[in-house]
Tab-separated table of N, CA and C in Angstrom:
chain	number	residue	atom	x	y	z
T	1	UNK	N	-8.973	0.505	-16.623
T	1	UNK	CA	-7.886	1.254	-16.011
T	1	UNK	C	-7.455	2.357	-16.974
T	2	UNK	N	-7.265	3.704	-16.440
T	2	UNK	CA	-7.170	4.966	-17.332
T	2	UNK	C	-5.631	4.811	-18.027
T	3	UNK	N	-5.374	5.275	-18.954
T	3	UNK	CA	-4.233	4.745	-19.738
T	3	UNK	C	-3.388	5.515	-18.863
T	4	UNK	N	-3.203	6.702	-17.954
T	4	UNK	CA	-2.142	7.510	-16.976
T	4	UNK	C	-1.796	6.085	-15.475
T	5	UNK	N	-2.842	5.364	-15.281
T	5	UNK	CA	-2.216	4.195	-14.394
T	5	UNK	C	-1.418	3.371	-14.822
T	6	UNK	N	-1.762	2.935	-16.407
T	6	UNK	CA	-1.280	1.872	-17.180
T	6	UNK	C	0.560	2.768	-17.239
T	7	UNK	N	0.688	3.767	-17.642
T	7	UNK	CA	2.199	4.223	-17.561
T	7	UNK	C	2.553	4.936	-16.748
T	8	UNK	N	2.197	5.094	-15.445
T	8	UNK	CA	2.819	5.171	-14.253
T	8	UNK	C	3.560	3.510	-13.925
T	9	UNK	N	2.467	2.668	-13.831
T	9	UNK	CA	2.921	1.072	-13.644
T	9	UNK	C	4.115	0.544	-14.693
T	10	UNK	N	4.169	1.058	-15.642
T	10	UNK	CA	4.683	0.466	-16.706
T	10	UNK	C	6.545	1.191	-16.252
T	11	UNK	N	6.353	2.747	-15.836
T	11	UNK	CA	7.500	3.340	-15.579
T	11	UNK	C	7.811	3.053	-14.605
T	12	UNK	N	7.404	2.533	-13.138
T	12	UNK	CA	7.994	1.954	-12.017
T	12	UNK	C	8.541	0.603	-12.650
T	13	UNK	N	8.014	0.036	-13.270
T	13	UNK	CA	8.716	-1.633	-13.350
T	13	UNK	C	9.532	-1.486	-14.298
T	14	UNK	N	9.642	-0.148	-15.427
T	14	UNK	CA	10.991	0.104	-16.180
T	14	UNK	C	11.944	0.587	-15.416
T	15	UNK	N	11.736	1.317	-14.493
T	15	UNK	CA	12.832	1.764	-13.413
T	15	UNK	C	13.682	0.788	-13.268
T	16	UNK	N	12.956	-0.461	-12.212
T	16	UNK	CA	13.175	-1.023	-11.718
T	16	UNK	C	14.238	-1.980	-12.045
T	17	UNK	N	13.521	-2.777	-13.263
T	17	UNK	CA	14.161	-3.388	-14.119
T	17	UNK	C	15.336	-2.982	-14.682
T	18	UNK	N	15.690	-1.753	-15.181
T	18	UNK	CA	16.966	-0.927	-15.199
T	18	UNK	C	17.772	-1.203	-13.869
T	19	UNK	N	17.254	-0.371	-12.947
T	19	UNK	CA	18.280	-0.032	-11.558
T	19	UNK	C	18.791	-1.650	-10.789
T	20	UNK	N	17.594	-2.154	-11.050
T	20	UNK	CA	18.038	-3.614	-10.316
T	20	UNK	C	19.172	-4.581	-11.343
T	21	UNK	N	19.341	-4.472	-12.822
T	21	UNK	CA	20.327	-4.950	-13.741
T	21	UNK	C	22.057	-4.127	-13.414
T	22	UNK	N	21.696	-2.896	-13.002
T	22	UNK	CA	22.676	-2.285	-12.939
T	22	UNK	C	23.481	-2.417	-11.256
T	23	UNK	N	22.717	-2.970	-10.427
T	23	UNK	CA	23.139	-3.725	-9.255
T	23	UNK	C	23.216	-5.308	-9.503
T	24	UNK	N	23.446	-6.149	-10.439
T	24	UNK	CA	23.575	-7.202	-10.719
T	24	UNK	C	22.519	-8.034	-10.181
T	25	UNK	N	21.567	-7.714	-10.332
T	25	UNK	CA	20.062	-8.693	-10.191
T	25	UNK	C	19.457	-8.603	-11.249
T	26	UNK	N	19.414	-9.871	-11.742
T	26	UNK	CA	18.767	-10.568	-13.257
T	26	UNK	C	17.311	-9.723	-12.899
T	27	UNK	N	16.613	-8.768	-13.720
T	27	UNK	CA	15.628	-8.420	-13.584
T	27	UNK	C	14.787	-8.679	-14.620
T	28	UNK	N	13.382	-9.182	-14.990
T	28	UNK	CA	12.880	-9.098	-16.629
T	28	UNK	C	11.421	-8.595	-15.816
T	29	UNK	N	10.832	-8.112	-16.724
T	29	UNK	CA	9.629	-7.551	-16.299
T	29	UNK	C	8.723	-8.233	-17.987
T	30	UNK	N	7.796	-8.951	-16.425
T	30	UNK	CA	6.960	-10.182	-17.162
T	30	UNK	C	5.684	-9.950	-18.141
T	31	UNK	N	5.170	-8.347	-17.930
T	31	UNK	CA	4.520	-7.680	-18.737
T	31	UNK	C	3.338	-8.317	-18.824
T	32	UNK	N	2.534	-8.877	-18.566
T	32	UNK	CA	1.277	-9.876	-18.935
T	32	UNK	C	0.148	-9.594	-17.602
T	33	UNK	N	-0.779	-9.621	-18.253
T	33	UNK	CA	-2.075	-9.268	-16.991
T	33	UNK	C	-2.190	-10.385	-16.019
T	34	UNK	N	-2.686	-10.606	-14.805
T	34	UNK	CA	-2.766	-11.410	-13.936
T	34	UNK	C	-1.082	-12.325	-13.675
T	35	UNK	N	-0.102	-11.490	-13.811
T	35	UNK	CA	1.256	-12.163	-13.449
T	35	UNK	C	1.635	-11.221	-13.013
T	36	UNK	N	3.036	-11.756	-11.751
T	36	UNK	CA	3.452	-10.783	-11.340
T	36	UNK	C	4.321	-9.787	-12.393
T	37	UNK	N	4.964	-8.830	-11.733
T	37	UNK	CA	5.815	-7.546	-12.366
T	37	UNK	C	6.796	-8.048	-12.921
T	38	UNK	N	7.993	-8.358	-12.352
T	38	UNK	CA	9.386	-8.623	-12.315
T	38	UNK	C	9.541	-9.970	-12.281
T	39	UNK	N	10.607	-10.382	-12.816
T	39	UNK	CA	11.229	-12.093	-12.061
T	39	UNK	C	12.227	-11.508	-11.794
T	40	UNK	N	12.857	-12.028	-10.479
T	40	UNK	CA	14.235	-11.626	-10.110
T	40	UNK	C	14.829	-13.066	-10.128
T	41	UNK	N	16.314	-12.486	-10.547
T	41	UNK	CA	17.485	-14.047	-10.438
T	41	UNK	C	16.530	-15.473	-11.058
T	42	UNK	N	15.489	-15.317	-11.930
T	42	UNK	CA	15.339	-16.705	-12.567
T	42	UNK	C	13.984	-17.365	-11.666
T	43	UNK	N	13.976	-16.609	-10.341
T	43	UNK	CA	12.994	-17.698	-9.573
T	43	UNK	C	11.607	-16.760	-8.239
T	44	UNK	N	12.196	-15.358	-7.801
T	44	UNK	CA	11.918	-14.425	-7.556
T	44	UNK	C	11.113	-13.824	-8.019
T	45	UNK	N	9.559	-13.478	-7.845
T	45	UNK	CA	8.671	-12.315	-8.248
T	45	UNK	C	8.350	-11.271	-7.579
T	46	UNK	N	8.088	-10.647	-8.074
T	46	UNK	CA	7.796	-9.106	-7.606
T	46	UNK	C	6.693	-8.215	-7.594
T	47	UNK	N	5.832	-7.901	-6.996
T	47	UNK	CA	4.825	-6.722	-8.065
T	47	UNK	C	4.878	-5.613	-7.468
T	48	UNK	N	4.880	-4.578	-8.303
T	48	UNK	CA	5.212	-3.520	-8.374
T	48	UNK	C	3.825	-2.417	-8.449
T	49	UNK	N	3.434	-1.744	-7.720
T	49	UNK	CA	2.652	-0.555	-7.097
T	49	UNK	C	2.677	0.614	-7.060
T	50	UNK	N	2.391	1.656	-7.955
T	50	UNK	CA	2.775	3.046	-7.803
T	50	UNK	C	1.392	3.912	-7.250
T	51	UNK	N	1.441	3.918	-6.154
T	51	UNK	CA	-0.415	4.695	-5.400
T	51	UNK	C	0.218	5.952	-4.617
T	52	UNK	N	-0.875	6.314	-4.809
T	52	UNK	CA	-1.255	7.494	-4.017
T	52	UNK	C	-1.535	6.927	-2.721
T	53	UNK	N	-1.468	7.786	-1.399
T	53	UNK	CA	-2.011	7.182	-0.487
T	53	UNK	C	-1.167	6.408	0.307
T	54	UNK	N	0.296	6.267	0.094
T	54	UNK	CA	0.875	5.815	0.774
T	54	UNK	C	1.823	6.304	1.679
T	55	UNK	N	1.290	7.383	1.835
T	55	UNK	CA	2.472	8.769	3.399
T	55	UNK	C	2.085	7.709	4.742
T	56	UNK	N	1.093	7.434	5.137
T	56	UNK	CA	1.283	6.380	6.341
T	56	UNK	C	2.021	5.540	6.416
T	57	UNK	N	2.157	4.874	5.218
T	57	UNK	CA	3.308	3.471	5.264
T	57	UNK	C	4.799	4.053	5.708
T	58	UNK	N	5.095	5.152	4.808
T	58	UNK	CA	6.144	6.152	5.208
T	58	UNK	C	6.416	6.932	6.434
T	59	UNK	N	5.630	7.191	7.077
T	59	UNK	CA	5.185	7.934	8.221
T	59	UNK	C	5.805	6.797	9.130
T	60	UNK	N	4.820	5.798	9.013
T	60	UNK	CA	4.952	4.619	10.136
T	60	UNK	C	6.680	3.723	10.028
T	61	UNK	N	7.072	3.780	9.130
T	61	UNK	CA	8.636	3.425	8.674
T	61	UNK	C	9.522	4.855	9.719
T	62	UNK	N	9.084	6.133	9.091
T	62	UNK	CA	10.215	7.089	9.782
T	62	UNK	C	11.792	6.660	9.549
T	63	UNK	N	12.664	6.544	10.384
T	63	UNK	CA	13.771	6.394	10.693
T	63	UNK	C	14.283	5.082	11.034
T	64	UNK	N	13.561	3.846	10.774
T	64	UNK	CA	13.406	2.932	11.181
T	64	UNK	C	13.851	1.603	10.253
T	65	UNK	N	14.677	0.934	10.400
T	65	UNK	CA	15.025	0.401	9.352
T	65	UNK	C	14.135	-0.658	8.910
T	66	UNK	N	13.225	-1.077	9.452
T	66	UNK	CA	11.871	-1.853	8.331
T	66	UNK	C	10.647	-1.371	9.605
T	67	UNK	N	9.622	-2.306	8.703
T	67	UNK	CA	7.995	-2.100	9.064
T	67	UNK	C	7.453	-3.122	8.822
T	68	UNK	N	6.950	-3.642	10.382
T	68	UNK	CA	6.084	-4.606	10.022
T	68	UNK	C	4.678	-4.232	10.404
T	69	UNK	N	3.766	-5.088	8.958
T	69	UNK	CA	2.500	-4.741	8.620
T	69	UNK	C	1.620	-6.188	9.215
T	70	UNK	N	0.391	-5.799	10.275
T	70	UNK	CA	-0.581	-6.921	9.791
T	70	UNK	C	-1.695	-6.052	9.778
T	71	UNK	N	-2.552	-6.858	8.995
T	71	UNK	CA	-3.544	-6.255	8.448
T	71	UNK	C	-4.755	-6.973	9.787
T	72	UNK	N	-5.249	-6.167	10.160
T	72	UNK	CA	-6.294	-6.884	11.571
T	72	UNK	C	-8.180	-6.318	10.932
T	73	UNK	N	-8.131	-7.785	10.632
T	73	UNK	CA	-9.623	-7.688	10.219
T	73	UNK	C	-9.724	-9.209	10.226
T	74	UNK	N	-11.288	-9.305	10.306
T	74	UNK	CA	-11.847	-10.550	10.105
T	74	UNK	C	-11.192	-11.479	8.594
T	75	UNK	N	-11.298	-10.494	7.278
T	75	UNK	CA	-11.233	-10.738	6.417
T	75	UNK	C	-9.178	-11.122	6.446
T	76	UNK	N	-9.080	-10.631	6.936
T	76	UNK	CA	-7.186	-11.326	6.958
T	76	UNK	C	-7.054	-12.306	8.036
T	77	UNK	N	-7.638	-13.134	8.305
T	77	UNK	CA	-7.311	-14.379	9.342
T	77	UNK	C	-6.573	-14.952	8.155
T	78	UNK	N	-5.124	-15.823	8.878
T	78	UNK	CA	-4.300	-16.282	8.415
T	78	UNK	C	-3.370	-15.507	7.144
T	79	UNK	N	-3.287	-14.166	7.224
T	79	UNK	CA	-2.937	-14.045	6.134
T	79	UNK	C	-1.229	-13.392	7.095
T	80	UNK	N	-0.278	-13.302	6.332
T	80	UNK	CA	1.315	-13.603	6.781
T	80	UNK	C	1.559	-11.885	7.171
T	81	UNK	N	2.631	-11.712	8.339
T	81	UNK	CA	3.326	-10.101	8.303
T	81	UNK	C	3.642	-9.782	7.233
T	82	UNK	N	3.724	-8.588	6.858
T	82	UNK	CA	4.469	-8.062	6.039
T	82	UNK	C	5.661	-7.478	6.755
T	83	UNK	N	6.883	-7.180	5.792
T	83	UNK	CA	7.742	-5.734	6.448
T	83	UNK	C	8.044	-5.774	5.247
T	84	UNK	N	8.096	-4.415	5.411
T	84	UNK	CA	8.814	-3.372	4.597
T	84	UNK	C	10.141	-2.904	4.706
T	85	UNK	N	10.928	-2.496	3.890
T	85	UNK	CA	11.950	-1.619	4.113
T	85	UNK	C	12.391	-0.700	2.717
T	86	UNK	N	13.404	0.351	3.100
T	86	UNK	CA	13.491	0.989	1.455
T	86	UNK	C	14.231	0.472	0.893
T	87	UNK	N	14.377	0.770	-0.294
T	87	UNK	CA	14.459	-0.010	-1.540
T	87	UNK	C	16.536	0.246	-1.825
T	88	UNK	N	17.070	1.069	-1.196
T	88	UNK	CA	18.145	0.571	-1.000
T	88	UNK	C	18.983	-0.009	-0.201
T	89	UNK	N	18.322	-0.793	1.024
T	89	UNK	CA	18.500	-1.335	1.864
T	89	UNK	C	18.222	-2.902	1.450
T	90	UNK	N	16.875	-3.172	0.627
T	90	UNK	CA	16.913	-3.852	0.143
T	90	UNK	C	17.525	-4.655	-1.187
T	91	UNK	N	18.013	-3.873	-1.250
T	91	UNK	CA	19.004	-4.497	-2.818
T	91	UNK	C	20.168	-5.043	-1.899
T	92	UNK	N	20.920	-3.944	-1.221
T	92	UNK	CA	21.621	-5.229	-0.745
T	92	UNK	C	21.495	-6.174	0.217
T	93	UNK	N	20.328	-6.526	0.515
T	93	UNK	CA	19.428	-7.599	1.079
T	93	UNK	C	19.562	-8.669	0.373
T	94	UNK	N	19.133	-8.184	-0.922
T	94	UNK	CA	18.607	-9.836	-1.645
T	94	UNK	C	19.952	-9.871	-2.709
T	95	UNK	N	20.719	-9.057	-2.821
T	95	UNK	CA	22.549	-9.333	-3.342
T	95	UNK	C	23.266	-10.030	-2.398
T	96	UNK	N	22.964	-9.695	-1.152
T	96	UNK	CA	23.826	-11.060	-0.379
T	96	UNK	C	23.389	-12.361	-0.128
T	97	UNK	N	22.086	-12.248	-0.919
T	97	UNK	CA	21.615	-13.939	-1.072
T	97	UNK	C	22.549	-15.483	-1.870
């Protein structure tokens, strides 16, 4: 992995880890290969993604307050919806937990 992926990744999960402490969610960023990104509140993981290539996901969200994803292929039998939503909608999502 080119060292410009390694600190793009590294600056989304420093963001994160910042902005989510400063909304009172225990954030630590777990730093280690094959683990997730973040622990949130002690029990919560996270991983964190900074790509190119993602204006469809956006596109398909629009004005809409989430997005649900399935992935339709042979190769995803059984695998769970996703949804999406943005990221300040979601904070106070998982603050009123």
């Amino acid at each position: 992995m080119p060292n410009n992926q390694k600190r793009k990744g590294y600056n989304l999960e420093h963001y994160l880890e910042r902005d989510l402490k400063k909304h009172g969610i225990d954030a630590k960023r777990m730093g280690q290969p094959n683990q997730p990104d973040l622990l949130l509140n002690g029990k919560e993981t996270m991983e964190c993604k900074c790509k190119k290539g993602l204006k469809s996901v956006y596109d398909m969200l629009g004005k809409n307050t989430y997005l649900a994803l399935k992935w339709q292929s042979p190769k995803a039998k059984g695998k769970e919806i996703l949804v999406v939503m943005r990221y300040k909608k979601w904070i106070t999502f998982i603050k009123g937990k």
